[in-house]
Tab-separated table of C-alpha atoms in Angstrom:
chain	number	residue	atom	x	y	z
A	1	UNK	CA	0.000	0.000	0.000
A	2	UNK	CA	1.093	3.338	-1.028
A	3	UNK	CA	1.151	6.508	1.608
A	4	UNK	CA	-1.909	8.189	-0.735
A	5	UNK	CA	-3.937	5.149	-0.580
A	6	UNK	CA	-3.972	5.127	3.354
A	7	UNK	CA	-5.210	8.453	3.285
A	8	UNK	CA	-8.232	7.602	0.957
A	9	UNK	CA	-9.386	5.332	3.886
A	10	UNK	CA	-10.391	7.820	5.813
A	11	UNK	CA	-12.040	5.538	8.314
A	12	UNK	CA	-10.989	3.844	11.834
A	13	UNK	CA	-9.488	1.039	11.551
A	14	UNK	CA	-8.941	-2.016	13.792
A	15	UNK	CA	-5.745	-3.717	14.793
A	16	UNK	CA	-5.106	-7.054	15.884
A	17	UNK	CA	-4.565	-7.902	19.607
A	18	UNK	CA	-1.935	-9.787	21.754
A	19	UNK	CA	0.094	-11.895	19.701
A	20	UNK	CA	2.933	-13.747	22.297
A	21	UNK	CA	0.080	-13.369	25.281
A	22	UNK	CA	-1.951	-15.074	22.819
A	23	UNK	CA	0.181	-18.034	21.640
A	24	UNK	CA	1.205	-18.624	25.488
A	25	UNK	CA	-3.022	-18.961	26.439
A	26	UNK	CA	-4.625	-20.363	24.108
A	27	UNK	CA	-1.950	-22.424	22.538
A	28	UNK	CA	-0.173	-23.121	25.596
A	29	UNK	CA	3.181	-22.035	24.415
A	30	UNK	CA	5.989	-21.115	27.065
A	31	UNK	CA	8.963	-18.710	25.625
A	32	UNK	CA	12.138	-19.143	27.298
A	33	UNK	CA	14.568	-17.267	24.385
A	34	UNK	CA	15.595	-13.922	23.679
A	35	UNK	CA	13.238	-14.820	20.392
A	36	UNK	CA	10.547	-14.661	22.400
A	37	UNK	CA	7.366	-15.527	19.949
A	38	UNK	CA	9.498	-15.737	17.221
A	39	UNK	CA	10.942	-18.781	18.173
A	40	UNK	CA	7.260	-20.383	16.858
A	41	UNK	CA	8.280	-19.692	13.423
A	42	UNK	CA	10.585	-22.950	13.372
A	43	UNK	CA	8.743	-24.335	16.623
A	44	UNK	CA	5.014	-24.140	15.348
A	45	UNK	CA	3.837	-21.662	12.982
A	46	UNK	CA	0.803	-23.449	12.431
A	47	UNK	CA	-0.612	-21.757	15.838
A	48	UNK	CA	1.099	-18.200	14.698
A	49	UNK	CA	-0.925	-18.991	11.417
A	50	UNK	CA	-4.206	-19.817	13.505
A	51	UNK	CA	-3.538	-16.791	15.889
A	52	UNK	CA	-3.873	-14.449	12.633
A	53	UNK	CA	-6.516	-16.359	11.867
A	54	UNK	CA	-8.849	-15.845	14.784
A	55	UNK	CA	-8.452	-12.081	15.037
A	56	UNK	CA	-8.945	-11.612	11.372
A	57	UNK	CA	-12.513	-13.230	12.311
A	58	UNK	CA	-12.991	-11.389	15.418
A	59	UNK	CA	-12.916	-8.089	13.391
A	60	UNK	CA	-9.002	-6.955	12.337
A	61	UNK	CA	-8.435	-5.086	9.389
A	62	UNK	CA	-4.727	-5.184	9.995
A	63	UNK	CA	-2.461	-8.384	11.298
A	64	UNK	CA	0.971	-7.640	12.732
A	65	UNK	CA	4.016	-10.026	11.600
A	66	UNK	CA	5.404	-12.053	14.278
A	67	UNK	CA	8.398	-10.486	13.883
A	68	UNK	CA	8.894	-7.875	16.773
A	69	UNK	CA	12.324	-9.822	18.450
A	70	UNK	CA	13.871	-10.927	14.944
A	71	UNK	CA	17.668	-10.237	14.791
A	72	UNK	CA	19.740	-11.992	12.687
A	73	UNK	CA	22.049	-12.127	15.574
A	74	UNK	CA	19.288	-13.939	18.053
A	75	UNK	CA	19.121	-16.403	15.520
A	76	UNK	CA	22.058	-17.590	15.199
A	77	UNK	CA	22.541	-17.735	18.625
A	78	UNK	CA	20.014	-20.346	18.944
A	79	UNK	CA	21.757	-22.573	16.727
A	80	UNK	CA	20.568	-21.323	13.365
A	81	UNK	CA	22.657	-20.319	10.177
A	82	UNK	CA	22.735	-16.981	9.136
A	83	UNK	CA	20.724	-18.321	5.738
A	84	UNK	CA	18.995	-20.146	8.059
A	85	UNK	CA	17.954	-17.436	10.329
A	86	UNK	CA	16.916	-15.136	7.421
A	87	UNK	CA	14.619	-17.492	6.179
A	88	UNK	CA	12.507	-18.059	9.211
A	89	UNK	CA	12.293	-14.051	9.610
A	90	UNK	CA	10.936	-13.263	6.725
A	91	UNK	CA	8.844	-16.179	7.070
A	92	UNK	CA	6.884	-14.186	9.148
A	93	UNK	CA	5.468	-12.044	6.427
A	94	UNK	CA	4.593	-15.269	4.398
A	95	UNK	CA	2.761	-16.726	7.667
A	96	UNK	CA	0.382	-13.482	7.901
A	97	UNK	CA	-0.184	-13.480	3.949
A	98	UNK	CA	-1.543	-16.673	4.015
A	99	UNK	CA	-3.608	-16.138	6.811
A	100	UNK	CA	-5.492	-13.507	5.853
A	101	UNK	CA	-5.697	-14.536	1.845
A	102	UNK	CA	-7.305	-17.730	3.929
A	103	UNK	CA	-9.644	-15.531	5.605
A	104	UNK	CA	-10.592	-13.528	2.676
A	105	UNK	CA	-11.522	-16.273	0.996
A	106	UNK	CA	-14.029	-17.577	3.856
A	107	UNK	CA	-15.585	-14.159	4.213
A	108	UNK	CA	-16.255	-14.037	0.737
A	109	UNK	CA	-17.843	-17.472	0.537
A	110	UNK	CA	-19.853	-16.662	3.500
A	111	UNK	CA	-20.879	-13.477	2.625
A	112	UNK	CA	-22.000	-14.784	-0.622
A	113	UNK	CA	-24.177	-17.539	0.946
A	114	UNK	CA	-25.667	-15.278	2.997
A	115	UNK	CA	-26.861	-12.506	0.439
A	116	UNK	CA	-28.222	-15.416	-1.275
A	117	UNK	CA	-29.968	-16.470	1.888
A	118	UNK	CA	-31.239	-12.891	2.458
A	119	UNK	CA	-32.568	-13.168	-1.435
A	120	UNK	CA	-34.073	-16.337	-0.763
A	121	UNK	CA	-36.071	-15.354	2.404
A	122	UNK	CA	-37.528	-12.410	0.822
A	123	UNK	CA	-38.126	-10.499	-2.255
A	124	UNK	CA	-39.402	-7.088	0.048
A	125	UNK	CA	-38.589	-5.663	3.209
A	126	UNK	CA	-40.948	-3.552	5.351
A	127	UNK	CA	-40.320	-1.010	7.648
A	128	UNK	CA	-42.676	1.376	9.770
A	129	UNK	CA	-41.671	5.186	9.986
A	130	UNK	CA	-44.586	7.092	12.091
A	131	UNK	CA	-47.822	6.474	10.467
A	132	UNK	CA	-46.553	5.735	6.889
A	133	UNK	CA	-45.202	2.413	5.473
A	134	UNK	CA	-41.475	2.599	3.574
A	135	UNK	CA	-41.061	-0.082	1.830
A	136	UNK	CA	-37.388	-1.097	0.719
A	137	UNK	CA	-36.407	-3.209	-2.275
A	138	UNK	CA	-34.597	-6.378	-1.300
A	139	UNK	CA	-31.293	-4.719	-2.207
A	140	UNK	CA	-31.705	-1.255	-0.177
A	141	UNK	CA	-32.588	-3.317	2.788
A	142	UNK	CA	-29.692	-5.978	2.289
A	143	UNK	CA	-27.165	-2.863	1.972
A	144	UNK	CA	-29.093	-0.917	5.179
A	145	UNK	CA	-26.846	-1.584	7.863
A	146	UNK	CA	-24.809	-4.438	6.592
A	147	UNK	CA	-20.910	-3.165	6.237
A	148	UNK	CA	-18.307	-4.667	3.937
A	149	UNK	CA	-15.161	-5.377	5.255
A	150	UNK	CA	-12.217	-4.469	3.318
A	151	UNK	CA	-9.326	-7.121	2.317
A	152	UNK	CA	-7.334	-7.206	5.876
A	153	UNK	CA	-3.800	-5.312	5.588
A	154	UNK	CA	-0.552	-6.727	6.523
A	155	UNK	CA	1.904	-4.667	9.250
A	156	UNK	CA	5.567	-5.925	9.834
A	157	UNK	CA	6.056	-5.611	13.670
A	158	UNK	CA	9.467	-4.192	14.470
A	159	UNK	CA	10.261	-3.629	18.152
A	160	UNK	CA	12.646	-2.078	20.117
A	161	UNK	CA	16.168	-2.132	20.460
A	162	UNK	CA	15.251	-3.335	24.121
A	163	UNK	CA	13.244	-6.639	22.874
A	164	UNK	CA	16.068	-8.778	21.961
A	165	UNK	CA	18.050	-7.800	25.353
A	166	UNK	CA	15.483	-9.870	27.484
A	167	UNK	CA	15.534	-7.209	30.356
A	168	UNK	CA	12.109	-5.001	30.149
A	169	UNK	CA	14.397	-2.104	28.860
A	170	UNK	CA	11.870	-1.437	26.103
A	171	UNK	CA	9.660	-0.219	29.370
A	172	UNK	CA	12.418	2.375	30.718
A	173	UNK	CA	14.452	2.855	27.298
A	174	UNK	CA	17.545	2.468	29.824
A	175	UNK	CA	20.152	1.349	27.294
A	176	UNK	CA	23.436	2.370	28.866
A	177	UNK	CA	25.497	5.155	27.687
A	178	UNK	CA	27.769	3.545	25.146
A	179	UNK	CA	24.282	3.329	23.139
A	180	UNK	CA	24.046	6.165	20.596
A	181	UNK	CA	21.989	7.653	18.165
A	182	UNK	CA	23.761	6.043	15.460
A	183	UNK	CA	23.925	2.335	17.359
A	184	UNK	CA	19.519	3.008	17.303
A	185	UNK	CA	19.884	3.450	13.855
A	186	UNK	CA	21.858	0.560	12.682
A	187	UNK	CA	19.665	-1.691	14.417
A	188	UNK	CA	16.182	-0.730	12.983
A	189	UNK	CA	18.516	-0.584	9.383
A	190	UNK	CA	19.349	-4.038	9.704
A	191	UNK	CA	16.084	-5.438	10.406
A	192	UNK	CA	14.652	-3.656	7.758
A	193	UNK	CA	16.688	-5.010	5.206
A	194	UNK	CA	16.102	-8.333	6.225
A	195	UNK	CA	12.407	-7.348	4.944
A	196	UNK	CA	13.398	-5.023	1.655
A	197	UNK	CA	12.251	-8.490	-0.787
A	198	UNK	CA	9.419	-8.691	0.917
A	199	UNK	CA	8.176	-4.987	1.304
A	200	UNK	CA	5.506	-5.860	-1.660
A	201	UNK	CA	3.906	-7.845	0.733
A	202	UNK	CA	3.342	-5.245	3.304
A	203	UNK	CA	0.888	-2.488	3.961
A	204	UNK	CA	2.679	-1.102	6.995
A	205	UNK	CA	5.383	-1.172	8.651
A	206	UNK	CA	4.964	-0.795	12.550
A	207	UNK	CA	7.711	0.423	14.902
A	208	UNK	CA	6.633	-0.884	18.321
A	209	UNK	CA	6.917	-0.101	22.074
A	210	UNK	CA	9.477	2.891	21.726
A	211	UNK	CA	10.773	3.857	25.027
A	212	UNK	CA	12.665	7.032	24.263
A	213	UNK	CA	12.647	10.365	22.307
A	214	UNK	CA	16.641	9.483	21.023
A	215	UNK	CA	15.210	5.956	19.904
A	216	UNK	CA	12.391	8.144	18.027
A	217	UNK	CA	15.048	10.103	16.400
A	218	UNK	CA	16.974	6.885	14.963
A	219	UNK	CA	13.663	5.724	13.579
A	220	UNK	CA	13.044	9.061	11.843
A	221	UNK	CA	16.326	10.138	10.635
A	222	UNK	CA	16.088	6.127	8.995
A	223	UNK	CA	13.078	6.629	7.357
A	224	UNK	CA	14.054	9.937	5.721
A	225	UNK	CA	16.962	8.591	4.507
A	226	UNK	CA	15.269	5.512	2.748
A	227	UNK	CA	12.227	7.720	1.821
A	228	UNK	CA	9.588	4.571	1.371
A	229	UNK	CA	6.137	4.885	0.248
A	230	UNK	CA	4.702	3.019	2.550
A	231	UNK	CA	2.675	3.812	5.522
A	232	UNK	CA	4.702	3.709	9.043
A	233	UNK	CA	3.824	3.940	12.001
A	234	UNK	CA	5.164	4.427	15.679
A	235	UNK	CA	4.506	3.697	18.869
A	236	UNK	CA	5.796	4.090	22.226
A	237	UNK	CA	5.354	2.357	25.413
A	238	UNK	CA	4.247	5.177	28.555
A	239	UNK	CA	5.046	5.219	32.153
A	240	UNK	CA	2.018	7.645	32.428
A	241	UNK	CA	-0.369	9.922	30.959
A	242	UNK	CA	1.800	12.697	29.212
A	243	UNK	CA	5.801	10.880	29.805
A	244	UNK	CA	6.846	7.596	27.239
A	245	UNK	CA	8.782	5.103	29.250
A	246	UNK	CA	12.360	6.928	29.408
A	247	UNK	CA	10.686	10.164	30.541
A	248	UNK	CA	10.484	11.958	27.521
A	249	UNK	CA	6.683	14.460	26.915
A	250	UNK	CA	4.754	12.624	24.514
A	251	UNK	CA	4.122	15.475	22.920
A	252	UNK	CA	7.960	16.306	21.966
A	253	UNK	CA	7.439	12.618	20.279
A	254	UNK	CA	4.779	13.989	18.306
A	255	UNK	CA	6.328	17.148	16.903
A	256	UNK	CA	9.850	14.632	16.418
A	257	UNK	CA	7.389	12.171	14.328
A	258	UNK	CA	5.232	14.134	12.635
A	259	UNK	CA	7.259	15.494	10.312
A	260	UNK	CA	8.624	12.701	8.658
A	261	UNK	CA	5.927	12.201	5.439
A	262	UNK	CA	6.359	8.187	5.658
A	263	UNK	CA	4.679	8.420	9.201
A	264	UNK	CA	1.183	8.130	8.829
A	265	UNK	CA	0.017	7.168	12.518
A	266	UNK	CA	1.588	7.902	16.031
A	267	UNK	CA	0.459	6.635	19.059
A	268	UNK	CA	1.493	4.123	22.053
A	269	UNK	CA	1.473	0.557	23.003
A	270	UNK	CA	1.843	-1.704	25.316
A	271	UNK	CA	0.509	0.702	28.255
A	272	UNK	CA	-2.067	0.389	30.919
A	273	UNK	CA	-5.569	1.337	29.564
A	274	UNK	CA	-6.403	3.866	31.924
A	275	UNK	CA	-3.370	5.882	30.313
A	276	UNK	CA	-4.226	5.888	26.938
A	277	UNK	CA	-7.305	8.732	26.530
A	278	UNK	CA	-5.275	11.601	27.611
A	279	UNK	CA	-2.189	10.382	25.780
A	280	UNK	CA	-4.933	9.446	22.733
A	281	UNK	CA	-6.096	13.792	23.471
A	282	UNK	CA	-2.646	15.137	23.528
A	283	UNK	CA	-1.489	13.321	20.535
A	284	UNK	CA	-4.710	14.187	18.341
A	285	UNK	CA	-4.436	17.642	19.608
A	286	UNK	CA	-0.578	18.259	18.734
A	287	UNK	CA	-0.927	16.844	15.095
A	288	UNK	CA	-4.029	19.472	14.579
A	289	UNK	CA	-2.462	22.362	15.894
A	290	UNK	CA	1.185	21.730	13.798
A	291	UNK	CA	-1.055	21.073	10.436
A	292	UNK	CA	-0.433	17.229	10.359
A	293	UNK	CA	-4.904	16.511	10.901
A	294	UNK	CA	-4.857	13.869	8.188
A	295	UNK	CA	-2.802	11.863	10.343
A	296	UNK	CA	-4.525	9.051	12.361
A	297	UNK	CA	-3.616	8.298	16.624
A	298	UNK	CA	-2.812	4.742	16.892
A	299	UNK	CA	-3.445	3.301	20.334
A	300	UNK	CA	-3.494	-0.583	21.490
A	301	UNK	CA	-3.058	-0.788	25.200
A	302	UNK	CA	-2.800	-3.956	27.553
A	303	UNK	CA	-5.389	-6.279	27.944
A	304	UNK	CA	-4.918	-6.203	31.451
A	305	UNK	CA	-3.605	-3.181	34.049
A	306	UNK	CA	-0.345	-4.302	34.892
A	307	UNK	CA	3.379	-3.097	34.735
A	308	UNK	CA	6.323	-6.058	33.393
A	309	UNK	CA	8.241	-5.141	35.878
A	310	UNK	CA	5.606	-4.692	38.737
A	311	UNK	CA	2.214	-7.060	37.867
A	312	UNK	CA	1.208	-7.676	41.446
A	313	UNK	CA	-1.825	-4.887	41.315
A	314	UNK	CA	-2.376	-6.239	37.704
A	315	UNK	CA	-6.255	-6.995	37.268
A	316	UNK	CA	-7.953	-8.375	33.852
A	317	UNK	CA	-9.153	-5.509	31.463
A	318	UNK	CA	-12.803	-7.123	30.915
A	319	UNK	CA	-14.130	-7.213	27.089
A	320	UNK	CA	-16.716	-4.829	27.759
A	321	UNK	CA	-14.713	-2.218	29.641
A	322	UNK	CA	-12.533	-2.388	26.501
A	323	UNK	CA	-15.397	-1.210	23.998
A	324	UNK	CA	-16.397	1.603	26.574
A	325	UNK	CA	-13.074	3.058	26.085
A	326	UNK	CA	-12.857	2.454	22.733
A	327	UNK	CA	-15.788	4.446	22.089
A	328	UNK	CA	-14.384	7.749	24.261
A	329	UNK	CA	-10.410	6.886	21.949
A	330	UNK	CA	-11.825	7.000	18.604
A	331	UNK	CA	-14.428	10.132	19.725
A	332	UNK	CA	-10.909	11.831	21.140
A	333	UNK	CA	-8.729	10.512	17.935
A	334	UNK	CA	-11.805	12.404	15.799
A	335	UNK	CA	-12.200	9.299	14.274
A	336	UNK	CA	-8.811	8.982	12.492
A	337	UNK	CA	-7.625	6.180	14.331
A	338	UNK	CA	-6.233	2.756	14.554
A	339	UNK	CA	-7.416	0.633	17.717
A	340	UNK	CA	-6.480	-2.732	18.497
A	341	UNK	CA	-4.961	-4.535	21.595
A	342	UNK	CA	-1.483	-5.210	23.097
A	343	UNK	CA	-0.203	-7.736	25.879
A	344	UNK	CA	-2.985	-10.102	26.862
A	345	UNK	CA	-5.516	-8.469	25.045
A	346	UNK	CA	-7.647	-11.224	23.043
A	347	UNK	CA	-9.988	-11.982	19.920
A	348	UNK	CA	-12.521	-10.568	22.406
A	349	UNK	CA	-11.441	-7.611	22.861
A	350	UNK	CA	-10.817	-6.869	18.957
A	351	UNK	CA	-14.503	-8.264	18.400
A	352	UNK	CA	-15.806	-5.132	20.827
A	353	UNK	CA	-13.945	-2.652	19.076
A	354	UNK	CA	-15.573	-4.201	15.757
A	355	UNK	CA	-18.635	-3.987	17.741
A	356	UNK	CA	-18.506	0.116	18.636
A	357	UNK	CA	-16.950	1.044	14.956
A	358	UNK	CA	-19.469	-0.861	12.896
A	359	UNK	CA	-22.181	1.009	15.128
């Protein structure tokens, strides 16, 4: 997907939910590598295949590539070649392809058999509007509040310098000081080239869980030096409701981001729900007043109130309580939005956002 054909969506959108939380509950997989999810590339990638599967059918217009801990580096230090390793990373795009062509494929077949149905059952709808009768042809009242669903889009998940560490530092962006600017950049360069064949294939690429303002500025001064047409967006993980994790104003990240015309979406994951409407206000807000409106907020918290480093208050962010504040995000966002879910957030909870945007 080109940047200009983004724009023409001009609709929220839905994201998928948690992908690792997801493989560890419902498939009962237990990570104990620095690959993290990844490792289920070689291990199983049937389930990552099902995963994409089940929140295409709750409701997600966009899957994210199990790809967020993927250097070459971690791959070889679990035994793999460096061909090797390759392979099984950018197998990860191929994985979500096929998942959602597989999807497409069932929603068309089933929303064929049911227009037929609906054609079947009746030739004339009636409805009652005061004291007069409106009658609708078959085909007004099959089109009334029915809503297509467009073709779901693919978005390659690249985290953190942090993720591959193994140490939560993509929650404080505490790197060390012998980690520069330029050490940020050549790790987000790498692991996009491991994906440059494949970039066809993709309709976004997502950089995830951003803990600092000088990470920010690696992934920006990247992307205008490879000045891609393709939609990007970032994300960064908050210790509160105006600070990302390293202590940096959210809003500095905005100003930082917005500039760069490959970004089409900045927002935050990975953060505790009750965080994300004022976060979801001041980011709207500062693309508005510095001329950047056509940009969306994206915003996919936890599904459950907890810190990595800290989960004993954690409690369970219920379903329900997640379409409430969808409802008050995408009202904030002004509808240009993308909502989905982060850590232990399910095909439940992407199924209630479907539920408030296709109402």
């Amino acid at each position: 997907m080109k940047i200009k054909d983004f724009y023409e969506i001009s609709k929220p959108l839905i994201l998928d939910g948690g992908f690792a939380t997801e493989l560890e509950t419902t498939y009962g997989k237990k990570f104990s590598t620095n690959l993290w999810s990844a490792s289920c590339l070689y291990e199983d990638p049937d389930a990552i295949r099902e995963v994409h599967l089940s929140y295409f059918r709750a409701g997600a217009d966009i899957a994210s590539t199990c790809s967020y801990q993927i250097p070459v580096d971690t791959f070889i230090k679990e035994g793999f070649t460096y061909q090797e390793s390759i392979e099984l990373i950018q197998k990860s795009v191929h994985i979500a392809v096929e998942a959602r062509d597989v999807f497409w494929k069932e929603y068309q077949t089933n929303k064929d058999h049911e227009c037929q149905t609906k054609n079947d059952n009746y030739e004339i709808y009636q409805t009652k509007n005061d004291n007069d009768q409106e009658y609708q042809t078959k085909n007004e009242a099959k089109n009334g509040k029915d809503q297509e669903r467009m073709k779901p889009m693919i978005a390659l998940s690249l985290g953190p310098f942090g993720g591959p560490l193994g140490d939560y530092s993509e929650y404080t962006g505490n790197y060390g000081n012998e980690v520069n600017l330029e050490t940020l950049k050549d790790f987000h360069k790498k692991n996009l080239n491991l994906f440059k064949p494949l970039l066809s294939l993709i309709d976004f690429i997502a950089f995830e869980t951003v803990p600092s303002y000088l990470e920010a500025e690696s992934i920006c001064s990247l992307l205008k030096e490879e000045n891609l047409d393709i939609p990007c967006w970032i994300s960064f993980s908050c210790k509160n409701e105006e600070q990302i994790s390293h202590g940096e104003l959210i809003i500095d990240c905005v100003q930082l981001c917005s500039k760069i015309e490959s970004i089409v979406s900045i927002g935050i994951n990975c953060v505790k729900p009750r965080y994300i409407e004022k976060l979801v206000k001041i980011i709207r807000e500062g693309l508005d007043q510095n001329g950047y409106e056509k940009k969306y907020v994206i915003c996919y918290p936890n599904g459950e109130d907890f810190d990595y480093y800290n989960d004993k208050n954690s409690h369970e962010i219920l379903s329900k309580e997640f379409e409430d504040y969808t409802k008050i995000w995408v009202e904030l966002a002004k509808s240009k939005v993308i909502v989905g879910g982060c850590c232990k957030s399910t095909p439940d909870h992407i199924r209630c956002i479907r539920n408030v945007l296709k109402n």
